[in-house]
mmCIF file of C-alpha atoms and ligand atoms in Angstrom:
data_model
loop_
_atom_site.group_PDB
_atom_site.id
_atom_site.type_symbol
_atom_site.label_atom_id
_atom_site.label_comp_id
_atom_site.label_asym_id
_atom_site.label_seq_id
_atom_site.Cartn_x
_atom_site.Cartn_y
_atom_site.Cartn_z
ATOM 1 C CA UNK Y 23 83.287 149.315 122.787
ATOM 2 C CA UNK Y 24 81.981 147.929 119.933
ATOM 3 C CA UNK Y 25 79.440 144.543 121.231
ATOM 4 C CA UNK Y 26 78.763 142.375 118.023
ATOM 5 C CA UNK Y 27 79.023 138.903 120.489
ATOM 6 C CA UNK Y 28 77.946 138.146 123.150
ATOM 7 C CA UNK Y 29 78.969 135.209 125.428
ATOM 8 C CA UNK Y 30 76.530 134.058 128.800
ATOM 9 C CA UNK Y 31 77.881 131.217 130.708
ATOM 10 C CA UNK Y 32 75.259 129.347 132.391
ATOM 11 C CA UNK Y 33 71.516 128.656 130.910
ATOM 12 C CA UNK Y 34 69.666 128.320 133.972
ATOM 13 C CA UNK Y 35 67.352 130.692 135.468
ATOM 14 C CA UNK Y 36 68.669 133.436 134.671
ATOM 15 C CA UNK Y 37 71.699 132.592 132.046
ATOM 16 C CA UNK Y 38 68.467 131.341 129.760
ATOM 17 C CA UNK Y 39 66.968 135.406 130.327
ATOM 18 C CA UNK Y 40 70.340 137.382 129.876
ATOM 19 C CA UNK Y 41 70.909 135.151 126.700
ATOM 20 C CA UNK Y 42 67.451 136.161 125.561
ATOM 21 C CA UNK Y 43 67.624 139.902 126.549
ATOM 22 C CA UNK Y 44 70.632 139.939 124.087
ATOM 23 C CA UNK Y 45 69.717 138.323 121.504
ATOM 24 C CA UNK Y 46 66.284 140.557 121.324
ATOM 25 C CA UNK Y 47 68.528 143.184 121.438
ATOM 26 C CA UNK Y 48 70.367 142.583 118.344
ATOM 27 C CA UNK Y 49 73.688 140.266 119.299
ATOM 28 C CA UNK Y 50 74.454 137.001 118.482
ATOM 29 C CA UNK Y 51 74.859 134.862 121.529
ATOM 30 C CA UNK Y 52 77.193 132.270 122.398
ATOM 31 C CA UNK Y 53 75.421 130.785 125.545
ATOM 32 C CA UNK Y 54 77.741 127.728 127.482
ATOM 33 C CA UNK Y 55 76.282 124.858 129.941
ATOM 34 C CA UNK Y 56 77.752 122.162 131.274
ATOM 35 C CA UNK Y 57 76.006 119.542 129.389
ATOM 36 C CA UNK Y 58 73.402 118.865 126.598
ATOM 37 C CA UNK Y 59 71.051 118.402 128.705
ATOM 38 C CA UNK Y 60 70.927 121.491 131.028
ATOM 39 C CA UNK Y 61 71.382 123.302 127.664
ATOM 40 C CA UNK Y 62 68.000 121.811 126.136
ATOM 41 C CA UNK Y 63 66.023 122.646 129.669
ATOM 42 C CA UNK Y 64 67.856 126.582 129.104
ATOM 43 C CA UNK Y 65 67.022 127.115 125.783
ATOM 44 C CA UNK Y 66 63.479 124.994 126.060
ATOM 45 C CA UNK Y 67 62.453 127.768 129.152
ATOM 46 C CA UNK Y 68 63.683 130.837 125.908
ATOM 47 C CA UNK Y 69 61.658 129.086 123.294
ATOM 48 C CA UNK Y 70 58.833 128.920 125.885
ATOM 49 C CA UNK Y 71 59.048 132.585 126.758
ATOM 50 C CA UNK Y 72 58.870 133.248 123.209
ATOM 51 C CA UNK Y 73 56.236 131.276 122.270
ATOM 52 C CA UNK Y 74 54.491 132.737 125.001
ATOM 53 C CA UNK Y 75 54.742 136.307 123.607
ATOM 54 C CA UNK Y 76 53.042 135.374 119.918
ATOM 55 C CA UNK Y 77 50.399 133.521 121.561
ATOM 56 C CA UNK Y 78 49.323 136.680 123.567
ATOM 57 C CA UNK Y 79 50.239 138.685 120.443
ATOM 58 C CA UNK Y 80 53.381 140.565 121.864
ATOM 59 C CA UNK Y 81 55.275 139.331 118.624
ATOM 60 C CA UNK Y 82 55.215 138.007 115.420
ATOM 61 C CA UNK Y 83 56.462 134.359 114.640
ATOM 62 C CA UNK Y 84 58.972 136.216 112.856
ATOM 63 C CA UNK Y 85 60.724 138.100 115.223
ATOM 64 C CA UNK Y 86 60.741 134.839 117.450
ATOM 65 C CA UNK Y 87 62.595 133.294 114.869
ATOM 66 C CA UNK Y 88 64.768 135.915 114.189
ATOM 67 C CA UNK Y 89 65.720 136.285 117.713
ATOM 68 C CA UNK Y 90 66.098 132.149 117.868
ATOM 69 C CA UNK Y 91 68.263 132.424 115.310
ATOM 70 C CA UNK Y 92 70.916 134.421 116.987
ATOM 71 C CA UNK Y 93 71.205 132.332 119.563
ATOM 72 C CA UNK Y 94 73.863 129.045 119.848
ATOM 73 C CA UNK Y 95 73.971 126.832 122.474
ATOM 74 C CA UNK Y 96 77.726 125.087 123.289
ATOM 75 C CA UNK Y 97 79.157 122.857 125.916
ATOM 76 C CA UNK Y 98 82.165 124.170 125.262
ATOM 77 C CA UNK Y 99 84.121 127.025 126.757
ATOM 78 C CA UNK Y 100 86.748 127.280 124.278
ATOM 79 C CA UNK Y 101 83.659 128.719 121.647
ATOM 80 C CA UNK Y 102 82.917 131.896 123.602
ATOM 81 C CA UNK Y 103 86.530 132.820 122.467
ATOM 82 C CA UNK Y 104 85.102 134.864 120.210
ATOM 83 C CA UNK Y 105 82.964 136.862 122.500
ATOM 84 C CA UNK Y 106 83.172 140.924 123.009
ATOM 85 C CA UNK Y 107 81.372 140.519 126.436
ATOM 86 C CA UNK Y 108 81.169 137.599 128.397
ATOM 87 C CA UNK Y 109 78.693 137.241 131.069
ATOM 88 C CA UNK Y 110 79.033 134.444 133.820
ATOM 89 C CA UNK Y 111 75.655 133.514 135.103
ATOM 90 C CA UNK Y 112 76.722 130.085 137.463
ATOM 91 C CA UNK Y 113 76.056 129.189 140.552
ATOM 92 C CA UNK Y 114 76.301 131.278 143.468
ATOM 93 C CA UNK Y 115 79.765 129.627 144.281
ATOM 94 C CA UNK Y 116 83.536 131.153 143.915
ATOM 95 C CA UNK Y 117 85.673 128.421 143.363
ATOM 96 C CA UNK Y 118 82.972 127.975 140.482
ATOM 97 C CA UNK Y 119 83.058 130.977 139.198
ATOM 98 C CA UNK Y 120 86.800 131.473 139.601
ATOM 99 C CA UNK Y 121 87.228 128.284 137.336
ATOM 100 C CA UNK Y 122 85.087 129.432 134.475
ATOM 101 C CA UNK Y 123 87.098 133.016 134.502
ATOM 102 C CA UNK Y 124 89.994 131.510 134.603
ATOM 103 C CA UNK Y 125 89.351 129.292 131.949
ATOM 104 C CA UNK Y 126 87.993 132.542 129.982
ATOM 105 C CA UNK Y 127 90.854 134.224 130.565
ATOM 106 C CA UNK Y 128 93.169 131.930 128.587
ATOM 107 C CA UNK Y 129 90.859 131.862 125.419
ATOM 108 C CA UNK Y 130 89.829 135.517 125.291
ATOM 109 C CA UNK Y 131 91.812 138.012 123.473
ATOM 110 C CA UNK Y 132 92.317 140.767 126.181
ATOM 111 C CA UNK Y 133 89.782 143.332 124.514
ATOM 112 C CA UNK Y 134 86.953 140.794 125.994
ATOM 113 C CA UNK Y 135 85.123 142.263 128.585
ATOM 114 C CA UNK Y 136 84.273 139.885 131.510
ATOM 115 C CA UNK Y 137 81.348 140.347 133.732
ATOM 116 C CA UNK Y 138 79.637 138.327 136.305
ATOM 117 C CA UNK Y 139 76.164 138.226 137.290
ATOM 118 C CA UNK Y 140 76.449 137.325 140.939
ATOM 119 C CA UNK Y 141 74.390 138.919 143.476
ATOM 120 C CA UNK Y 142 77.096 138.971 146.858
ATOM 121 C CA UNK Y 143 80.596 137.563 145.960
ATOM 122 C CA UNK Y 144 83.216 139.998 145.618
ATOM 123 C CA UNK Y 145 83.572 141.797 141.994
ATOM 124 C CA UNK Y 146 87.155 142.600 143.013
ATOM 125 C CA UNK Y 147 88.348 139.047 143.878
ATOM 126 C CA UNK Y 148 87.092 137.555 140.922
ATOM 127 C CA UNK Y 149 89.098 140.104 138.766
ATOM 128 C CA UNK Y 150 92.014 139.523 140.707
ATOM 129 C CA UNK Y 151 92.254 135.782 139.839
ATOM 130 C CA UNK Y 152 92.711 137.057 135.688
ATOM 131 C CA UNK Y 153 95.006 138.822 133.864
ATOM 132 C CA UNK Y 154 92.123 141.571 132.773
ATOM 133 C CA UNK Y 155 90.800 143.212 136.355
ATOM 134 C CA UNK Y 156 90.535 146.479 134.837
ATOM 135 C CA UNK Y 157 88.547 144.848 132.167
ATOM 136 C CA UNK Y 158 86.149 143.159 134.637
ATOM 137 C CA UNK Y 159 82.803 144.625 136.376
ATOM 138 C CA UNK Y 160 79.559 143.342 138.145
ATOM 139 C CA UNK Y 161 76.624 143.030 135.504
ATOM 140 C CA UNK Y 162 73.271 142.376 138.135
ATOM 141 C CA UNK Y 163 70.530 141.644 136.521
ATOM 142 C CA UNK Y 164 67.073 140.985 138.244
ATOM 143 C CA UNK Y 165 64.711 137.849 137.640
ATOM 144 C CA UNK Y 166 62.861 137.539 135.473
ATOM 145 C CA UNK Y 167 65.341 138.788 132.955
ATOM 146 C CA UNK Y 168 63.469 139.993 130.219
ATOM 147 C CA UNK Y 169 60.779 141.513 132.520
ATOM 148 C CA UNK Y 170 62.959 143.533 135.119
ATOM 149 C CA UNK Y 171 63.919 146.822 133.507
ATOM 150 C CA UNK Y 172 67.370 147.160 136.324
ATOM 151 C CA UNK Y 173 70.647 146.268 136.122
ATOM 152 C CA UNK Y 174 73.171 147.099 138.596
ATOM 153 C CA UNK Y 175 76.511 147.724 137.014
ATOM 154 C CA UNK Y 176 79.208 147.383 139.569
ATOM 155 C CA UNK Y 177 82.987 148.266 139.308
ATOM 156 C CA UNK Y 178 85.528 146.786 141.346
ATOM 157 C CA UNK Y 179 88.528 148.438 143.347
ATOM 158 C CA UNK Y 180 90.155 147.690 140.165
ATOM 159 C CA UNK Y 181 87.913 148.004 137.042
ATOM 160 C CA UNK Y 182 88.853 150.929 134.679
ATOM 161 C CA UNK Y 183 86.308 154.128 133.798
ATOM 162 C CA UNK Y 184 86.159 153.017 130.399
ATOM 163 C CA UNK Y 185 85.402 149.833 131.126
ATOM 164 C CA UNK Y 186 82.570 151.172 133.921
ATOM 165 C CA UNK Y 187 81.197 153.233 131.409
ATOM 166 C CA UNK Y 188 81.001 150.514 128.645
ATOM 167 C CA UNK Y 189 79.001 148.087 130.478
ATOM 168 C CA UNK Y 190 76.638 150.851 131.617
ATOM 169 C CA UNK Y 191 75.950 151.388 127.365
ATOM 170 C CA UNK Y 192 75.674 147.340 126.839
ATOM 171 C CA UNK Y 193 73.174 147.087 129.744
ATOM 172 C CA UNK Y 194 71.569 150.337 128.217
ATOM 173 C CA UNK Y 195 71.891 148.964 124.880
ATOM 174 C CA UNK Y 196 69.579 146.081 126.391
ATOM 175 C CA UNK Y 197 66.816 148.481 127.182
ATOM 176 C CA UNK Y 198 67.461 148.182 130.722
ATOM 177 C CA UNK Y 199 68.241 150.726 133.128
ATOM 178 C CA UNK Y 200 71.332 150.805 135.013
ATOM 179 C CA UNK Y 201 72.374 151.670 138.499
ATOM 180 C CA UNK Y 202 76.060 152.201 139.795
ATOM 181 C CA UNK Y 203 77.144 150.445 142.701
ATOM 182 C CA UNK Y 204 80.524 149.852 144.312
ATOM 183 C CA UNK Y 205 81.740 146.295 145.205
ATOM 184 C CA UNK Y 206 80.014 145.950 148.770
ATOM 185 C CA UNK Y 207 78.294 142.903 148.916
ATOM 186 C CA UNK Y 208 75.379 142.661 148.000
ATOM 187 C CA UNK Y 209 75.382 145.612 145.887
ATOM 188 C CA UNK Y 210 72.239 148.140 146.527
ATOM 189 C CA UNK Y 211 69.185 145.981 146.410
ATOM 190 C CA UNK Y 212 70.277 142.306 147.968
ATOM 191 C CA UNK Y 213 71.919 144.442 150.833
ATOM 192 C CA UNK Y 214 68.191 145.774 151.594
ATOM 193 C CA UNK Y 215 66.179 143.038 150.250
ATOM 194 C CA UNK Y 216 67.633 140.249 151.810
ATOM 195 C CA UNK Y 217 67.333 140.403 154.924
ATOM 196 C CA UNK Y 218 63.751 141.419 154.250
ATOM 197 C CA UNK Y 219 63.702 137.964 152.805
ATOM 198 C CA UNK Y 220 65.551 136.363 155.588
ATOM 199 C CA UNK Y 221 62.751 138.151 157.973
ATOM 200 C CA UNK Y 222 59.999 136.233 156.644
ATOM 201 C CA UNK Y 223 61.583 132.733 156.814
ATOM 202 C CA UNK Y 224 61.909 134.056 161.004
ATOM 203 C CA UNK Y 225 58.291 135.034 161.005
ATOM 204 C CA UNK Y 226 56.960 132.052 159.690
ATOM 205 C CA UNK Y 227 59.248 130.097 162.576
ATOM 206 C CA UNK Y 228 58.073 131.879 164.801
ATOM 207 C CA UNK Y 229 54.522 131.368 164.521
ATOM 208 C CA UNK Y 230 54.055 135.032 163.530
ATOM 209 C CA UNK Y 231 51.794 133.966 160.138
ATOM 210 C CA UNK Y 232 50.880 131.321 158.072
ATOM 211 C CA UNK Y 233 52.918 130.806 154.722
ATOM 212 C CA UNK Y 234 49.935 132.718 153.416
ATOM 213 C CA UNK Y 235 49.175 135.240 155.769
ATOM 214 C CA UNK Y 236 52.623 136.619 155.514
ATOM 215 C CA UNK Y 237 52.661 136.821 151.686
ATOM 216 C CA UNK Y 238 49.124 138.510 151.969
ATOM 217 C CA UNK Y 239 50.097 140.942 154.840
ATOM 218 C CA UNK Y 240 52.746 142.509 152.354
ATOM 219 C CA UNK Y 241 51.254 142.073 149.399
ATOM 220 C CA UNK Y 242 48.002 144.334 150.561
ATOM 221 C CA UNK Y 243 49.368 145.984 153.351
ATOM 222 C CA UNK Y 244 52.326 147.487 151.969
ATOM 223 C CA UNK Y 245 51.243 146.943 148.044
ATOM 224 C CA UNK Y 246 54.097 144.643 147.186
ATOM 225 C CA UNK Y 247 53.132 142.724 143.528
ATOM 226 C CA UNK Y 248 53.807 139.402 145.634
ATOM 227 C CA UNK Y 249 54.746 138.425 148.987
ATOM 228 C CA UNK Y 250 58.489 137.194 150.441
ATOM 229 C CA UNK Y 251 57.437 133.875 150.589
ATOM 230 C CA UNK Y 252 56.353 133.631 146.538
ATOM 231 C CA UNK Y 253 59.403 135.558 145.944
ATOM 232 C CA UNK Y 254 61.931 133.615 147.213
ATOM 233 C CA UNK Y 255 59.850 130.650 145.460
ATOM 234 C CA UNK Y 256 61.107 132.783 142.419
ATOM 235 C CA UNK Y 257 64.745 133.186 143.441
ATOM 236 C CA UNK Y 258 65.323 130.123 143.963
ATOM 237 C CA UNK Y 259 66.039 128.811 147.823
ATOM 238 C CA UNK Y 260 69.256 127.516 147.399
ATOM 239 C CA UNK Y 261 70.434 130.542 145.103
ATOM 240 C CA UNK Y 262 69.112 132.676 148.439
ATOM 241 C CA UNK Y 263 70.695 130.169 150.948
ATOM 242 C CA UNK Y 264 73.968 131.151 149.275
ATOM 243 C CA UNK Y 265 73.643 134.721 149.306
ATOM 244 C CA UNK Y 266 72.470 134.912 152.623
ATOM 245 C CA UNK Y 267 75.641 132.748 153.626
ATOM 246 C CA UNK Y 268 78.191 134.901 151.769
ATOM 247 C CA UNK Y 269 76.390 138.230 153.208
ATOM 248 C CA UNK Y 270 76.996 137.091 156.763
ATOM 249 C CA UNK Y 271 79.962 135.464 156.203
ATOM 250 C CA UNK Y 272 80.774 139.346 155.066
ATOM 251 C CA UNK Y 273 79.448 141.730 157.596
ATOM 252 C CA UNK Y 274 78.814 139.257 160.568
ATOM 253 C CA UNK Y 275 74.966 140.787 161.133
ATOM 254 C CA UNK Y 276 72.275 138.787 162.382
ATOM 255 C CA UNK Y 277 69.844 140.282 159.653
ATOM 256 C CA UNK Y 278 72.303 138.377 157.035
ATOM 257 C CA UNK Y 279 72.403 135.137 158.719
ATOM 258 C CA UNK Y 280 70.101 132.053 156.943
ATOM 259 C CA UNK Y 281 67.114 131.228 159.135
ATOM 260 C CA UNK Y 282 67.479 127.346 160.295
ATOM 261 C CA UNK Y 283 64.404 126.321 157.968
ATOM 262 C CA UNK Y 284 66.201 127.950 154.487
ATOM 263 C CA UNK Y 285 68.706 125.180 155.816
ATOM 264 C CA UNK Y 286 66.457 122.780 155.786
ATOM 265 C CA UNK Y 287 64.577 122.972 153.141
ATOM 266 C CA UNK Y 288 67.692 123.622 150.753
ATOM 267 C CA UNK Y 289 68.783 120.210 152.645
ATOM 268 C CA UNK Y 290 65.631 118.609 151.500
ATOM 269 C CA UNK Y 291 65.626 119.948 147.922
ATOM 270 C CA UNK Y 292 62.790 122.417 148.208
ATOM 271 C CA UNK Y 293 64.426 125.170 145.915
ATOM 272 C CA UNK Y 294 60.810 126.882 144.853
ATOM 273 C CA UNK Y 295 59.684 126.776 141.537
ATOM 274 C CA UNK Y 296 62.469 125.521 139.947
ATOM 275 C CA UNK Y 297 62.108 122.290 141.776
ATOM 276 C CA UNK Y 298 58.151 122.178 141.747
ATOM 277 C CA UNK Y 299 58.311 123.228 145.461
ATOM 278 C CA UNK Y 300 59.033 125.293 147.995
ATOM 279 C CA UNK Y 301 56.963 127.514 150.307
ATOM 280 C CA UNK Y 302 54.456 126.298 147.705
ATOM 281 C CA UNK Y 303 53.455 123.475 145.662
ATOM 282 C CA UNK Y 304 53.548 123.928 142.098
ATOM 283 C CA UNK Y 305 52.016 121.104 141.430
ATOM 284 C CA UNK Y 306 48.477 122.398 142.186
ATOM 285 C CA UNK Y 307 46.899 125.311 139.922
ATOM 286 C CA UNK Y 308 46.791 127.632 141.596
ATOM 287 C CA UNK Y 309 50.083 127.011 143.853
ATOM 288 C CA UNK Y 310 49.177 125.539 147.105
ATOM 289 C CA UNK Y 311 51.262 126.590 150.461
ATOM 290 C CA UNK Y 312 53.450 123.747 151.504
ATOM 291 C CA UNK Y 313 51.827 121.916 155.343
ATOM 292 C CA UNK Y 314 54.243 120.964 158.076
ATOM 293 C CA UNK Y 315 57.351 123.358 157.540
ATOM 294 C CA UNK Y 316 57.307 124.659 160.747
HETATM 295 N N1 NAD O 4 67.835 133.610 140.953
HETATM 296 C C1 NAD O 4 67.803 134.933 140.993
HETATM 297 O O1 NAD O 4 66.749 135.557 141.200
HETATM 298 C C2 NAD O 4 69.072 135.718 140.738
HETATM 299 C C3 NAD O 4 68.974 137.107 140.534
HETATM 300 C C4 NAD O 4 70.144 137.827 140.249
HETATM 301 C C5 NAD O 4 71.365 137.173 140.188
HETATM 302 N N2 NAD O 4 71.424 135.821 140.393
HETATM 303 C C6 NAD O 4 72.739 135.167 140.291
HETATM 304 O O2 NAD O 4 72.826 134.544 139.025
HETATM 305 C C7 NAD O 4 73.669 133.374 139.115
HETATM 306 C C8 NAD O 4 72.924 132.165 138.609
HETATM 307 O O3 NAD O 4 71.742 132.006 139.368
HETATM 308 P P1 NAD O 4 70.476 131.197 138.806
HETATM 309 O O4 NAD O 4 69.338 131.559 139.677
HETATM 310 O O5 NAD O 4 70.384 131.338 137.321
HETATM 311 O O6 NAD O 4 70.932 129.691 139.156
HETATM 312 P P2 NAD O 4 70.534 128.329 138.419
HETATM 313 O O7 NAD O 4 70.883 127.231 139.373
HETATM 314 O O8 NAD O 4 69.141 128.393 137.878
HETATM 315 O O9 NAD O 4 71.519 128.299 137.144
HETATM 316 C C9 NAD O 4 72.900 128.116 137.218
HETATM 317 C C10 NAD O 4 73.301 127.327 135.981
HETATM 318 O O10 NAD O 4 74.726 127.385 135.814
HETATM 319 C C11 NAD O 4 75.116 126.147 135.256
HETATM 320 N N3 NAD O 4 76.554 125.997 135.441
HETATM 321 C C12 NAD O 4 77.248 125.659 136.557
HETATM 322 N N4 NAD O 4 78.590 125.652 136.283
HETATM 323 C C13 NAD O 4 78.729 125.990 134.972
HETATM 324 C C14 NAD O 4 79.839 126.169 134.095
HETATM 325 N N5 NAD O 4 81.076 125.982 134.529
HETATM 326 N N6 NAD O 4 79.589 126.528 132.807
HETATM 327 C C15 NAD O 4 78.322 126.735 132.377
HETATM 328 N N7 NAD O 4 77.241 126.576 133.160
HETATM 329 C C16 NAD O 4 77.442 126.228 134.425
HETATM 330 C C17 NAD O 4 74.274 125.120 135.992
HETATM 331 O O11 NAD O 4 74.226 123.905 135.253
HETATM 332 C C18 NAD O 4 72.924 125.839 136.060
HETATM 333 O O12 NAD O 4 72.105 125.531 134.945
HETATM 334 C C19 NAD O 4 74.107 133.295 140.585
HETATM 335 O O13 NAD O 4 75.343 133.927 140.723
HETATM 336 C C20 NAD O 4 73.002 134.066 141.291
HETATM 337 O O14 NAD O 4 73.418 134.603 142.537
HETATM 338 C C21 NAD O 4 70.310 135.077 140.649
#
């Protein structure tokens, strides 16, 4: 497959660090949100990144521009027409995702490779809803984008071996390392690290720890780089409130089912960092743990 374009659909968390992966790797990048705005914040949190690497001296100001310049932000989907790849990197939602594939699929010429980033809905019934499921497989990559060297490339009951093997080369072709996993949700690391996740919410409801002796206890007890509760500050609550609801929608387990107090703090829009709160307070420096969750 030869990968000269690249299109990502979605510039938030981790649409903004797929886009930059690929342009550093050499692409141009067609990267889609659903307005102006969200596509300032998305490419505003790449510029930062950047900037952030030739202030500590990881690059020059003139590989920052050159990978800048392969980048082009769009509202609409009609431009990633002339994509080799496409990524999807939207909300953790189906009918939302469906929408944007379908929409893909009608603009696309059928060499296009489509791949979604989602981290529990099915790979297979995606591809089923477009005329290319044998050109369709699971790209999973793992936040922060351009930090985390994995990606977990997953084919579908109906994705083709040269398609499989293709999208292990692109996510190679990013520097990353890939994994293969089948379609079972959740793939190989959500199925084990959720309900790790999900675990801490219980403990902290249950009096075990505070918000900070639980991140502590794994952190130096089990050498962790940072605790559940700071992760899924990172995640994003409401990305994790999904997941957990489409992973125990799937296999009916306890260990998959949200934790009353995700619910409620999705409810009251404490999403972690990317809303200035959730287990902690980003508005202090350093973070401060959040009083009277439980
Ligand atoms: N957060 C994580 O750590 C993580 C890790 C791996 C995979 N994922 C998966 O990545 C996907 C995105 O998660 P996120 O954390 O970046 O969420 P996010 O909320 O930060 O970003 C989603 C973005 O998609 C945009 N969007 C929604 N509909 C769109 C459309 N039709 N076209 C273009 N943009 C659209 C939204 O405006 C938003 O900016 C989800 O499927 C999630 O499960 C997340």
């Amino acid at each position: 497959m030869q990968v000269q374009t690249v299109g990502v659909v979605g510039c938030g968390l981790m649409g903004s660090g797929i886009a930059q992966v690929c342009a550093e790797a050499g692409y141009r990048v067609l990267v889609r949100e659903v307005s102006e705005d969200l596509l300032a914040k998305g490419l505003g949190r790449i510029r930062s990144f950047l900037d952030k690497g030739v202030e500590k001296g990881k690059l020059t100001q003139e590989r920052r521009a050159e990978v800048l310049g392969r980048l082009e932000g769009t509202t609409s989907l009609q431009k990633l027409a002339a994509s080799d790849i496409v990524i999807e990197v939207v909300v953790e939602n189906l009918a939302a995702k469906r929408e944007v594939f379908q929409e893909l699929d009608a603009v696309c010429p059928p060499r296009t490779l489509f791949a979604s980033n989602t981290s529990s809905l099915s790979i297979t019934e995606m591809a089923a809803t477009t005329k290319r499921p044998d050109r369709f497989v699971g790209l999973h990559f793992f936040n922060p984008v351009p930090l985390m060297k994995l990606v977990e490339v997953v084919r579908s009951l109906l994705t083709s071996a040269e398609s499989f093997e293709n999208a292990v080369e692109f996510a190679r072709s990013l520097g990353k390392t890939p994994v293969r996993a089948s379609d079972k949700t959740g793939f190989v690391v959500n199925r084990l690290l959720v309900p790790y996740l999900l675990d801490a919410i219980r403990a902290l409801e249950e009096g075990v720890g505070s918000v900070l002796d639980i991140d502590e206890g794994m952190r130096l007890g089990c050498g962790h780089p940072m605790g559940p509760l700071t992760l899924l500050d990172f995640v994003g609550l409401d990305t994790t409130y999904a997941i957990a609801n489409i992973m125990f929608d799937e296999f009916r387990e306890r260990r998959f089912a949200p934790p009353p107090l995700l619910k409620r703090m999705v409810q009251a829009g404490l999403f972690g960092r990317k809303s200035g709160k959730g287990f902690y307070d980003y508005s202090h420096e350093p973070a401060q743990p959040v009083a009277g969750l439980v």
